[in-house]
Amino acid sequence: MRQAIATIGFLLISVFSYAQQTQVVSGYVFDEASHAPLIGAVIILQSNSSLGTTTDENGNFRLANVPIGRQSFKISYSGYEERLIADIIVTAGKEVNLNINMQEAVKKLNDVTIKYNKAKDRTRTNNEMAMVSARSFNVDDTKKYAGSLGDPSRMAANFAGVVSGNDSRNDIVVRGNSPTGMLWRMDDLNIPNPNHYGAIYSSGGPVSILNNNNLDKSDFLTSAYPAQYGNALAGVFDLRMRSGNKEKAEFVGQIGFNGFEAGAEGPISKKSQSSYVINYRYSTLGVFKALGINFGTGQAVPVYQDVNYKFVTNVGKHGKMSLFGFAGNSKIDILGNDVDTSETNLYGNAYNNAYARFATTVTGASYEHQFSEKTSSKLTLGYSTTYQNYTEDSISYKDRSIVMPSGAAKLTTNNLSAVWGLLHKFNSKNSLQAGIIYDHSIFDIMNKKTYPVNIDVVYVNMKDNYGLGQAYLQWKHRFSNSLSLVTGVHGQYLTLNNTMAIEPRANLRYAINSKHTLGLGYGLNHQTQGIYTYYVQTVTPAGISYTNKNLGFTRSNQFVLSYDWNVQENLRFKAEAYYQMLDNVPIEMKSSSFSALNTGASFNPSNEDSLVNNGTGTNYGLELTAERFFNKGFYFLITGSLFDSKYVASDGIERNTAFNSKYVMNVLAGKEFKMGKHKNNVLVLNIKATTLGGKYFTPLDATASSIAGRGIYDESKAYSEQQTAYFRVDFKISFRKEYKHSTLEASIDLQNLTNNKNVFSQGYDPKTNKLYYTYQQGFFPVPLVRYTF
């Protein structure tokens, strides 16, 4: 009888599966404090409680027959707070893999589950020590938001406290700070600027090298962050690369704005649970140019390619080894005689030929060992390189002939890195993290300008090396399930000039009840100056000296107050107020308006010498977020920030920083429509509207520019004039078609739908002897087709 019932049940499941189409969802469940695998954790499909499984002795699970579409999963483990992993997109073309961290309840109750707040899970970070000014994001977030182009930076610009407002690049301003204050990390390694056409003195670029098909759930932090993050004043991208499928081979092909792309993943050895994932991409902008679409480079066509990869294998029962990284190169030739001054051109001008070449690589190898259910450790070694070669010819504005070479730059860096971390969980209330980070930079940098009198003005020309050592210790104490405190200390030491800093950090979080939570955060942070800044030359009759070489760290004190209100299961409101004091900022010895806080506001480096750490600055503001998490086919995200960003340089005048746009507001929404006989196909509409205050800029001096025959800025009026407000609407239409064992996705992202003319910069034309404005990207349609199988 039992056998007959089981047979009938199997047949019913088979028929149901054929009708609905199913997929496999697998993953790994572990303790968030010690990273130990949780054996016997229960995973249940929320929409069908009879469909579930448990984790094996290694913390792994594999759940078959999960219907395609958006699915949510409940994870429970005796003595731990229950988790809900919501709205995971399950498709026919690719298995889903989840890494799920769980927190032990302070008071263990025998075989009783402690219910965890569902809405809180949606932005819960990988880093258990981050309790304010932090949220997680995943690959679906980089895809769904209109205008994001699969780019983590452009996606993060939708969050409260973050400003972009530059259509040509993905640099982001976090709470009024320069983009150069950002810290990028990948699988625990500090990495260089991960963007095509990204210079060593910036943190952004027009196109990301990072491939979102390789990214796992990652963290984004804006201030008062935990002690393992150092040498940063603004935000932190803590990126995680995902592992490949351990059971079967899968493939992806994609064509879009970011390039022609092909990817593969699968098992290397099922016995050792080893896998690989690799994606290669080659630029498609030549195709866009042939279609007559202007993307801001005039007649020039950017060319770039990149590869992202990760290999993982188990080593014995308690070890895991990984090899990961990316490599990308890019080039563009912008010829002045090809510049159409009636079109948008954000990178070149009619009086120069510019030839730019860039390359960036990151390679990391890590070994992680689980000593016990309480303790684990990880060692990561890395090697990264950057290359930038730029040459420039000047063109006569009279007869359009090439006059002479007018500039050249060649900047290369090689970085050796080592990161060691230790996690130890004493009990459900107390856990500790400690670590050491060392980055050694070897570089060869040169930048010069040539003028008609044939005299080279050399800004930098140096081969050298130095190291930055960092160490941290942090402790988390949970007084109860509602009240947690994280305290820590971070230290860093620069071998270049023997500069050292010790930094206390603290976060406090108190859940008043299941709906209301308060948080407090404080962090003292220091950041080195860029390699370029240290070696700017000072030329005197006595010879060449390096007056910036002994600059100390720029210092920041950050204070944060946060409030979370889980209005409903799928609706959240959050408010954060912050205050940041900056000092030891590099400014000039002589009286001027220059401050290092404004670096990153243009494509060019700062060539000021004779700098001293006497500048100050302040950033303060209020941020609001209203977010409806995806439910019943609909979501929205509304973020707003009111802020002020000021600095004082050696002239003693308090001024707006280059990033003080005063306010920013984003409104995003999306709706899914299920289609087809079995409702397996999906039409998705996403919209985004952004407005922000105009940025402050230094006006050109028309008289001085006319005399000099080139643009001369009136530094006495630095950042005193404001651009008009920025406004842009993006609208994205997507369609997902499910086949038996594959998925086809197609979308078109209509950027700047209203073709609004947003000011980019002010310039001077020596031919007409007039000032003019350059405008940002106009209407720009971005198609994409993706096939997974």
PDB file of C-alpha atoms in Angstrom, residues 113-355:
ATOM      1  CA  THR A 113      12.831  28.468  16.629  1.00  0.00           C
ATOM      2  CA  ILE A 114      13.382  32.148  17.407  1.00  0.00           C
ATOM      3  CA  LYS A 115      11.416  34.046  14.801  1.00  0.00           C
ATOM      4  CA  TYR A 116      13.497  36.570  12.881  1.00  0.00           C
ATOM      5  CA  ASN A 117      12.112  39.758  11.362  1.00  0.00           C
ATOM      6  CA  LYS A 118      11.571  39.094   7.649  1.00  0.00           C
ATOM      7  CA  ALA A 119      12.021  42.592   6.307  1.00  0.00           C
ATOM      8  CA  LYS A 120      15.355  42.935   8.050  1.00  0.00           C
ATOM      9  CA  ASP A 121      16.755  40.104   5.967  1.00  0.00           C
ATOM     10  CA  ARG A 122      16.441  42.059   2.747  1.00  0.00           C
ATOM     11  CA  THR A 123      19.384  44.363   3.505  1.00  0.00           C
ATOM     12  CA  ARG A 124      21.250  42.228   6.042  1.00  0.00           C
ATOM     13  CA  THR A 125      24.974  42.444   5.368  1.00  0.00           C
ATOM     14  CA  ASN A 126      27.520  39.652   5.027  1.00  0.00           C
ATOM     15  CA  ASN A 127      29.564  41.392   7.709  1.00  0.00           C
ATOM     16  CA  GLU A 128      27.979  40.724  11.093  1.00  0.00           C
ATOM     17  CA  MET A 129      29.896  43.655  12.623  1.00  0.00           C
ATOM     18  CA  ALA A 130      28.197  46.282  10.394  1.00  0.00           C
ATOM     19  CA  MET A 131      25.127  47.651  12.181  1.00  0.00           C
ATOM     20  CA  VAL A 132      24.680  51.204  10.832  1.00  0.00           C
ATOM     21  CA  SER A 133      25.103  52.843   7.415  1.00  0.00           C
ATOM     22  CA  ALA A 134      25.372  49.513   5.616  1.00  0.00           C
ATOM     23  CA  ARG A 135      23.299  47.323   3.336  1.00  0.00           C
ATOM     24  CA  SER A 136      23.816  44.345   1.084  1.00  0.00           C
ATOM     25  CA  PHE A 137      23.110  44.012  -2.615  1.00  0.00           C
ATOM     26  CA  ASN A 138      23.123  41.145  -5.078  1.00  0.00           C
ATOM     27  CA  VAL A 139      23.428  40.601  -8.808  1.00  0.00           C
ATOM     28  CA  ASP A 140      19.670  41.013  -9.327  1.00  0.00           C
ATOM     29  CA  ASP A 141      19.847  44.533  -7.844  1.00  0.00           C
ATOM     30  CA  THR A 142      22.478  45.555 -10.418  1.00  0.00           C
ATOM     31  CA  LYS A 143      20.208  44.236 -13.176  1.00  0.00           C
ATOM     32  CA  LYS A 144      16.738  45.410 -12.211  1.00  0.00           C
ATOM     33  CA  TYR A 145      17.251  49.135 -11.505  1.00  0.00           C
ATOM     34  CA  ALA A 146      16.785  51.259 -14.606  1.00  0.00           C
ATOM     35  CA  GLY A 147      20.001  53.041 -15.614  1.00  0.00           C
ATOM     36  CA  SER A 148      22.329  50.772 -13.612  1.00  0.00           C
ATOM     37  CA  LEU A 149      23.792  48.913 -16.627  1.00  0.00           C
ATOM     38  CA  GLY A 150      24.765  45.990 -14.395  1.00  0.00           C
ATOM     39  CA  ASP A 151      27.315  48.250 -12.657  1.00  0.00           C
ATOM     40  CA  PRO A 152      27.616  48.097  -8.820  1.00  0.00           C
ATOM     41  CA  SER A 153      28.579  51.791  -8.613  1.00  0.00           C
ATOM     42  CA  ARG A 154      25.670  53.010 -10.722  1.00  0.00           C
ATOM     43  CA  MET A 155      23.371  50.729  -8.729  1.00  0.00           C
ATOM     44  CA  ALA A 156      24.646  52.132  -5.406  1.00  0.00           C
ATOM     45  CA  ALA A 157      23.938  55.673  -6.619  1.00  0.00           C
ATOM     46  CA  ASN A 158      20.266  54.879  -5.916  1.00  0.00           C
ATOM     47  CA  PHE A 159      20.917  54.493  -2.175  1.00  0.00           C
ATOM     48  CA  ALA A 160      20.467  57.286   0.338  1.00  0.00           C
ATOM     49  CA  GLY A 161      23.580  59.408   0.883  1.00  0.00           C
ATOM     50  CA  VAL A 162      25.062  58.571  -2.504  1.00  0.00           C
ATOM     51  CA  VAL A 163      25.338  61.007  -5.424  1.00  0.00           C
ATOM     52  CA  SER A 164      26.402  60.420  -8.994  1.00  0.00           C
ATOM     53  CA  GLY A 165      25.151  63.103 -11.355  1.00  0.00           C
ATOM     54  CA  ASN A 166      27.937  62.367 -13.866  1.00  0.00           C
ATOM     55  CA  ASP A 167      26.641  60.437 -16.872  1.00  0.00           C
ATOM     56  CA  SER A 168      30.132  59.918 -18.290  1.00  0.00           C
ATOM     57  CA  ARG A 169      31.582  57.977 -15.352  1.00  0.00           C
ATOM     58  CA  ASN A 170      30.519  55.825 -12.406  1.00  0.00           C
ATOM     59  CA  ASP A 171      32.387  57.738  -9.672  1.00  0.00           C
ATOM     60  CA  ILE A 172      30.110  58.103  -6.664  1.00  0.00           C
ATOM     61  CA  VAL A 173      30.068  60.735  -3.940  1.00  0.00           C
ATOM     62  CA  VAL A 174      29.253  59.322  -0.512  1.00  0.00           C
ATOM     63  CA  ARG A 175      27.973  61.843   2.022  1.00  0.00           C
ATOM     64  CA  GLY A 176      29.776  64.751   0.376  1.00  0.00           C
ATOM     65  CA  ASN A 177      33.179  63.047   0.229  1.00  0.00           C
ATOM     66  CA  SER A 178      35.453  62.862  -2.793  1.00  0.00           C
ATOM     67  CA  PRO A 179      35.159  59.627  -4.823  1.00  0.00           C
ATOM     68  CA  THR A 180      38.864  59.088  -4.083  1.00  0.00           C
ATOM     69  CA  GLY A 181      37.837  58.351  -0.487  1.00  0.00           C
ATOM     70  CA  MET A 182      36.246  55.043  -1.572  1.00  0.00           C
ATOM     71  CA  LEU A 183      37.662  51.662  -0.572  1.00  0.00           C
ATOM     72  CA  TRP A 184      37.246  48.753  -2.971  1.00  0.00           C
ATOM     73  CA  ARG A 185      37.658  45.203  -1.625  1.00  0.00           C
ATOM     74  CA  MET A 186      37.221  41.882  -3.364  1.00  0.00           C
ATOM     75  CA  ASP A 187      37.154  38.661  -1.335  1.00  0.00           C
ATOM     76  CA  ASP A 188      39.110  40.486   1.437  1.00  0.00           C
ATOM     77  CA  LEU A 189      41.768  41.998  -0.873  1.00  0.00           C
ATOM     78  CA  ASN A 190      42.108  45.761  -1.217  1.00  0.00           C
ATOM     79  CA  ILE A 191      41.976  46.330  -4.984  1.00  0.00           C
ATOM     80  CA  PRO A 192      42.755  49.244  -7.335  1.00  0.00           C
ATOM     81  CA  ASN A 193      40.179  51.160  -9.350  1.00  0.00           C
ATOM     82  CA  PRO A 194      38.115  48.351 -10.989  1.00  0.00           C
ATOM     83  CA  ASN A 195      37.009  50.325 -14.045  1.00  0.00           C
ATOM     84  CA  HIS A 196      37.987  50.661 -17.665  1.00  0.00           C
ATOM     85  CA  TYR A 197      39.719  53.988 -18.391  1.00  0.00           C
ATOM     86  CA  GLY A 198      40.261  54.274 -14.618  1.00  0.00           C
ATOM     87  CA  ALA A 199      43.289  56.311 -13.555  1.00  0.00           C
ATOM     88  CA  ILE A 200      45.323  55.629 -10.407  1.00  0.00           C
ATOM     89  CA  TYR A 201      44.222  58.979  -8.973  1.00  0.00           C
ATOM     90  CA  SER A 202      40.504  58.164  -9.285  1.00  0.00           C
ATOM     91  CA  SER A 203      38.075  55.453  -8.165  1.00  0.00           C
ATOM     92  CA  GLY A 204      35.710  55.370 -11.136  1.00  0.00           C
ATOM     93  CA  GLY A 205      35.488  55.171 -14.897  1.00  0.00           C
ATOM     94  CA  PRO A 206      33.018  55.030 -17.793  1.00  0.00           C
ATOM     95  CA  VAL A 207      32.623  51.214 -17.752  1.00  0.00           C
ATOM     96  CA  SER A 208      33.132  48.747 -14.905  1.00  0.00           C
ATOM     97  CA  ILE A 209      35.574  45.861 -15.330  1.00  0.00           C
ATOM     98  CA  LEU A 210      33.545  43.956 -12.758  1.00  0.00           C
ATOM     99  CA  ASN A 211      31.152  41.487 -14.345  1.00  0.00           C
ATOM    100  CA  ASN A 212      27.897  41.215 -12.425  1.00  0.00           C
ATOM    101  CA  ASN A 213      27.523  37.609 -13.596  1.00  0.00           C
ATOM    102  CA  ASN A 214      30.474  36.797 -11.310  1.00  0.00           C
ATOM    103  CA  LEU A 215      29.309  38.731  -8.249  1.00  0.00           C
ATOM    104  CA  ASP A 216      27.747  37.175  -5.164  1.00  0.00           C
ATOM    105  CA  LYS A 217      25.838  38.984  -2.439  1.00  0.00           C
ATOM    106  CA  SER A 218      28.065  41.908  -1.384  1.00  0.00           C
ATOM    107  CA  ASP A 219      28.088  44.804   1.097  1.00  0.00           C
ATOM    108  CA  PHE A 220      28.045  48.568   0.623  1.00  0.00           C
ATOM    109  CA  LEU A 221      28.908  50.792   3.612  1.00  0.00           C
ATOM    110  CA  THR A 222      28.793  54.586   3.857  1.00  0.00           C
ATOM    111  CA  SER A 223      30.394  55.505   7.229  1.00  0.00           C
ATOM    112  CA  ALA A 224      31.225  54.436  10.803  1.00  0.00           C
ATOM    113  CA  TYR A 225      32.161  51.052   9.389  1.00  0.00           C
ATOM    114  CA  PRO A 226      33.730  48.132  11.289  1.00  0.00           C
ATOM    115  CA  ALA A 227      37.412  48.036  12.173  1.00  0.00           C
ATOM    116  CA  GLN A 228      38.580  45.738   9.360  1.00  0.00           C
ATOM    117  CA  TYR A 229      38.026  48.550   6.844  1.00  0.00           C
ATOM    118  CA  GLY A 230      40.811  51.109   6.801  1.00  0.00           C
ATOM    119  CA  ASN A 231      42.517  53.740   4.675  1.00  0.00           C
ATOM    120  CA  ALA A 232      39.191  55.229   3.527  1.00  0.00           C
ATOM    121  CA  LEU A 233      37.170  58.369   4.278  1.00  0.00           C
ATOM    122  CA  ALA A 234      34.030  57.773   2.210  1.00  0.00           C
ATOM    123  CA  GLY A 235      32.253  54.501   1.393  1.00  0.00           C
ATOM    124  CA  VAL A 236      33.289  50.859   1.127  1.00  0.00           C
ATOM    125  CA  PHE A 237      32.441  48.313  -1.541  1.00  0.00           C
ATOM    126  CA  ASP A 238      33.068  44.885   0.033  1.00  0.00           C
ATOM    127  CA  LEU A 239      32.591  42.640  -2.988  1.00  0.00           C
ATOM    128  CA  ARG A 240      32.221  38.865  -2.991  1.00  0.00           C
ATOM    129  CA  MET A 241      32.757  36.736  -6.073  1.00  0.00           C
ATOM    130  CA  ARG A 242      30.514  33.732  -6.363  1.00  0.00           C
ATOM    131  CA  SER A 243      31.634  30.151  -6.861  1.00  0.00           C
ATOM    132  CA  GLY A 244      30.677  28.110  -9.908  1.00  0.00           C
ATOM    133  CA  ASN A 245      28.134  25.285 -10.038  1.00  0.00           C
ATOM    134  CA  LYS A 246      29.601  22.182  -8.366  1.00  0.00           C
ATOM    135  CA  GLU A 247      27.193  19.731 -10.003  1.00  0.00           C
ATOM    136  CA  LYS A 248      26.851  20.557 -13.712  1.00  0.00           C
ATOM    137  CA  ALA A 249      28.170  22.823 -16.440  1.00  0.00           C
ATOM    138  CA  GLU A 250      26.220  25.992 -17.268  1.00  0.00           C
ATOM    139  CA  PHE A 251      26.756  28.685 -19.891  1.00  0.00           C
ATOM    140  CA  VAL A 252      25.743  32.261 -20.636  1.00  0.00           C
ATOM    141  CA  GLY A 253      25.884  34.408 -23.756  1.00  0.00           C
ATOM    142  CA  GLN A 254      25.107  38.109 -23.632  1.00  0.00           C
ATOM    143  CA  ILE A 255      25.129  41.157 -25.904  1.00  0.00           C
ATOM    144  CA  GLY A 256      24.626  44.631 -24.477  1.00  0.00           C
ATOM    145  CA  PHE A 257      26.143  48.009 -23.674  1.00  0.00           C
ATOM    146  CA  ASN A 258      28.962  46.407 -21.678  1.00  0.00           C
ATOM    147  CA  GLY A 259      29.983  44.117 -24.513  1.00  0.00           C
ATOM    148  CA  PHE A 260      29.716  40.781 -26.277  1.00  0.00           C
ATOM    149  CA  GLU A 261      29.971  38.297 -23.454  1.00  0.00           C
ATOM    150  CA  ALA A 262      30.451  34.559 -23.008  1.00  0.00           C
ATOM    151  CA  GLY A 263      30.630  32.704 -19.712  1.00  0.00           C
ATOM    152  CA  ALA A 264      30.928  29.188 -18.391  1.00  0.00           C
ATOM    153  CA  GLU A 265      30.889  27.499 -15.015  1.00  0.00           C
ATOM    154  CA  GLY A 266      30.794  23.997 -13.650  1.00  0.00           C
ATOM    155  CA  PRO A 267      32.500  21.293 -11.601  1.00  0.00           C
ATOM    156  CA  ILE A 268      36.173  20.463 -11.884  1.00  0.00           C
ATOM    157  CA  SER A 269      36.002  17.519  -9.491  1.00  0.00           C
ATOM    158  CA  LYS A 270      32.838  16.484  -7.663  1.00  0.00           C
ATOM    159  CA  LYS A 271      34.933  14.513  -5.169  1.00  0.00           C
ATOM    160  CA  SER A 272      36.771  17.622  -3.932  1.00  0.00           C
ATOM    161  CA  GLN A 273      33.737  19.847  -4.549  1.00  0.00           C
ATOM    162  CA  SER A 274      35.872  22.025  -6.833  1.00  0.00           C
ATOM    163  CA  SER A 275      34.361  24.372  -9.391  1.00  0.00           C
ATOM    164  CA  TYR A 276      35.105  27.197 -11.796  1.00  0.00           C
ATOM    165  CA  VAL A 277      33.295  30.253 -13.153  1.00  0.00           C
ATOM    166  CA  ILE A 278      34.714  32.491 -15.870  1.00  0.00           C
ATOM    167  CA  ASN A 279      33.242  35.284 -17.999  1.00  0.00           C
ATOM    168  CA  TYR A 280      34.862  37.123 -20.916  1.00  0.00           C
ATOM    169  CA  ARG A 281      33.595  40.372 -22.451  1.00  0.00           C
ATOM    170  CA  TYR A 282      34.532  42.481 -25.485  1.00  0.00           C
ATOM    171  CA  SER A 283      33.204  45.983 -26.122  1.00  0.00           C
ATOM    172  CA  THR A 284      30.249  46.607 -28.415  1.00  0.00           C
ATOM    173  CA  LEU A 285      30.387  50.391 -28.615  1.00  0.00           C
ATOM    174  CA  GLY A 286      31.603  50.192 -32.200  1.00  0.00           C
ATOM    175  CA  VAL A 287      28.218  48.667 -33.043  1.00  0.00           C
ATOM    176  CA  PHE A 288      26.422  51.511 -31.231  1.00  0.00           C
ATOM    177  CA  LYS A 289      28.488  54.060 -33.163  1.00  0.00           C
ATOM    178  CA  ALA A 290      27.559  52.400 -36.475  1.00  0.00           C
ATOM    179  CA  LEU A 291      23.902  52.821 -35.503  1.00  0.00           C
ATOM    180  CA  GLY A 292      24.448  56.558 -35.057  1.00  0.00           C
ATOM    181  CA  ILE A 293      24.128  56.549 -31.263  1.00  0.00           C
ATOM    182  CA  ASN A 294      26.284  59.139 -29.470  1.00  0.00           C
ATOM    183  CA  PHE A 295      27.517  58.014 -26.056  1.00  0.00           C
ATOM    184  CA  GLY A 296      29.623  61.060 -25.236  1.00  0.00           C
ATOM    185  CA  THR A 297      32.901  60.411 -27.071  1.00  0.00           C
ATOM    186  CA  GLY A 298      32.150  62.150 -30.351  1.00  0.00           C
ATOM    187  CA  GLN A 299      33.517  60.182 -33.330  1.00  0.00           C
ATOM    188  CA  ALA A 300      35.948  58.185 -31.154  1.00  0.00           C
ATOM    189  CA  VAL A 301      35.084  54.556 -30.405  1.00  0.00           C
ATOM    190  CA  PRO A 302      36.152  53.124 -27.030  1.00  0.00           C
ATOM    191  CA  VAL A 303      37.571  49.590 -27.192  1.00  0.00           C
ATOM    192  CA  TYR A 304      37.870  47.402 -24.115  1.00  0.00           C
ATOM    193  CA  GLN A 305      37.802  43.787 -22.965  1.00  0.00           C
ATOM    194  CA  ASP A 306      37.901  41.987 -19.634  1.00  0.00           C
ATOM    195  CA  VAL A 307      37.729  38.614 -17.958  1.00  0.00           C
ATOM    196  CA  ASN A 308      36.460  37.707 -14.453  1.00  0.00           C
ATOM    197  CA  TYR A 309      37.091  34.322 -12.877  1.00  0.00           C
ATOM    198  CA  LYS A 310      37.049  32.208  -9.736  1.00  0.00           C
ATOM    199  CA  PHE A 311      38.239  28.649  -9.039  1.00  0.00           C
ATOM    200  CA  VAL A 312      37.379  26.918  -5.748  1.00  0.00           C
ATOM    201  CA  THR A 313      38.289  23.553  -4.258  1.00  0.00           C
ATOM    202  CA  ASN A 314      37.981  21.888  -0.876  1.00  0.00           C
ATOM    203  CA  VAL A 315      41.197  20.865   0.861  1.00  0.00           C
ATOM    204  CA  GLY A 316      40.478  18.014   3.232  1.00  0.00           C
ATOM    205  CA  LYS A 317      37.423  18.195   5.474  1.00  0.00           C
ATOM    206  CA  HIS A 318      38.063  21.625   6.935  1.00  0.00           C
ATOM    207  CA  GLY A 319      39.885  23.658   4.286  1.00  0.00           C
ATOM    208  CA  LYS A 320      38.945  25.575   1.150  1.00  0.00           C
ATOM    209  CA  MET A 321      41.208  27.175  -1.438  1.00  0.00           C
ATOM    210  CA  SER A 322      40.236  29.808  -3.998  1.00  0.00           C
ATOM    211  CA  LEU A 323      41.866  31.502  -6.971  1.00  0.00           C
ATOM    212  CA  PHE A 324      40.035  34.597  -8.196  1.00  0.00           C
ATOM    213  CA  GLY A 325      40.477  37.872 -10.004  1.00  0.00           C
ATOM    214  CA  PHE A 326      39.900  39.949 -13.110  1.00  0.00           C
ATOM    215  CA  ALA A 327      41.866  41.556 -15.929  1.00  0.00           C
ATOM    216  CA  GLY A 328      40.842  44.319 -18.296  1.00  0.00           C
ATOM    217  CA  ASN A 329      42.350  46.663 -20.845  1.00  0.00           C
ATOM    218  CA  SER A 330      40.912  49.632 -22.702  1.00  0.00           C
ATOM    219  CA  LYS A 331      41.918  52.239 -25.251  1.00  0.00           C
ATOM    220  CA  ILE A 332      40.519  55.238 -27.071  1.00  0.00           C
ATOM    221  CA  ASP A 333      41.853  57.780 -29.571  1.00  0.00           C
ATOM    222  CA  ILE A 334      40.041  61.112 -29.479  1.00  0.00           C
ATOM    223  CA  LEU A 335      41.096  63.209 -32.480  1.00  0.00           C
ATOM    224  CA  GLY A 336      40.415  66.914 -32.266  1.00  0.00           C
ATOM    225  CA  ASN A 337      39.717  67.282 -35.992  1.00  0.00           C
ATOM    226  CA  ASP A 338      36.952  64.675 -35.628  1.00  0.00           C
ATOM    227  CA  VAL A 339      35.251  66.505 -32.763  1.00  0.00           C
ATOM    228  CA  ASP A 340      31.837  67.832 -33.699  1.00  0.00           C
ATOM    229  CA  THR A 341      31.301  70.771 -31.374  1.00  0.00           C
ATOM    230  CA  SER A 342      27.556  70.525 -31.935  1.00  0.00           C
ATOM    231  CA  GLU A 343      27.497  67.062 -30.317  1.00  0.00           C
ATOM    232  CA  THR A 344      28.061  65.972 -26.738  1.00  0.00           C
ATOM    233  CA  ASN A 345      31.715  65.168 -26.134  1.00  0.00           C
ATOM    234  CA  LEU A 346      32.569  64.587 -22.501  1.00  0.00           C
ATOM    235  CA  TYR A 347      36.193  63.544 -22.885  1.00  0.00           C
ATOM    236  CA  GLY A 348      37.953  65.504 -25.653  1.00  0.00           C
ATOM    237  CA  ASN A 349      38.060  68.912 -27.325  1.00  0.00           C
ATOM    238  CA  ALA A 350      38.613  70.306 -30.791  1.00  0.00           C
ATOM    239  CA  TYR A 351      42.178  71.485 -30.095  1.00  0.00           C
ATOM    240  CA  ASN A 352      43.835  68.255 -28.984  1.00  0.00           C
ATOM    241  CA  ASN A 353      44.485  64.735 -30.205  1.00  0.00           C
ATOM    242  CA  ALA A 354      44.418  62.382 -27.224  1.00  0.00           C
ATOM    243  CA  TYR A 355      45.576  58.758 -27.201  1.00  0.00           C
TER     244      TYR A 355
END
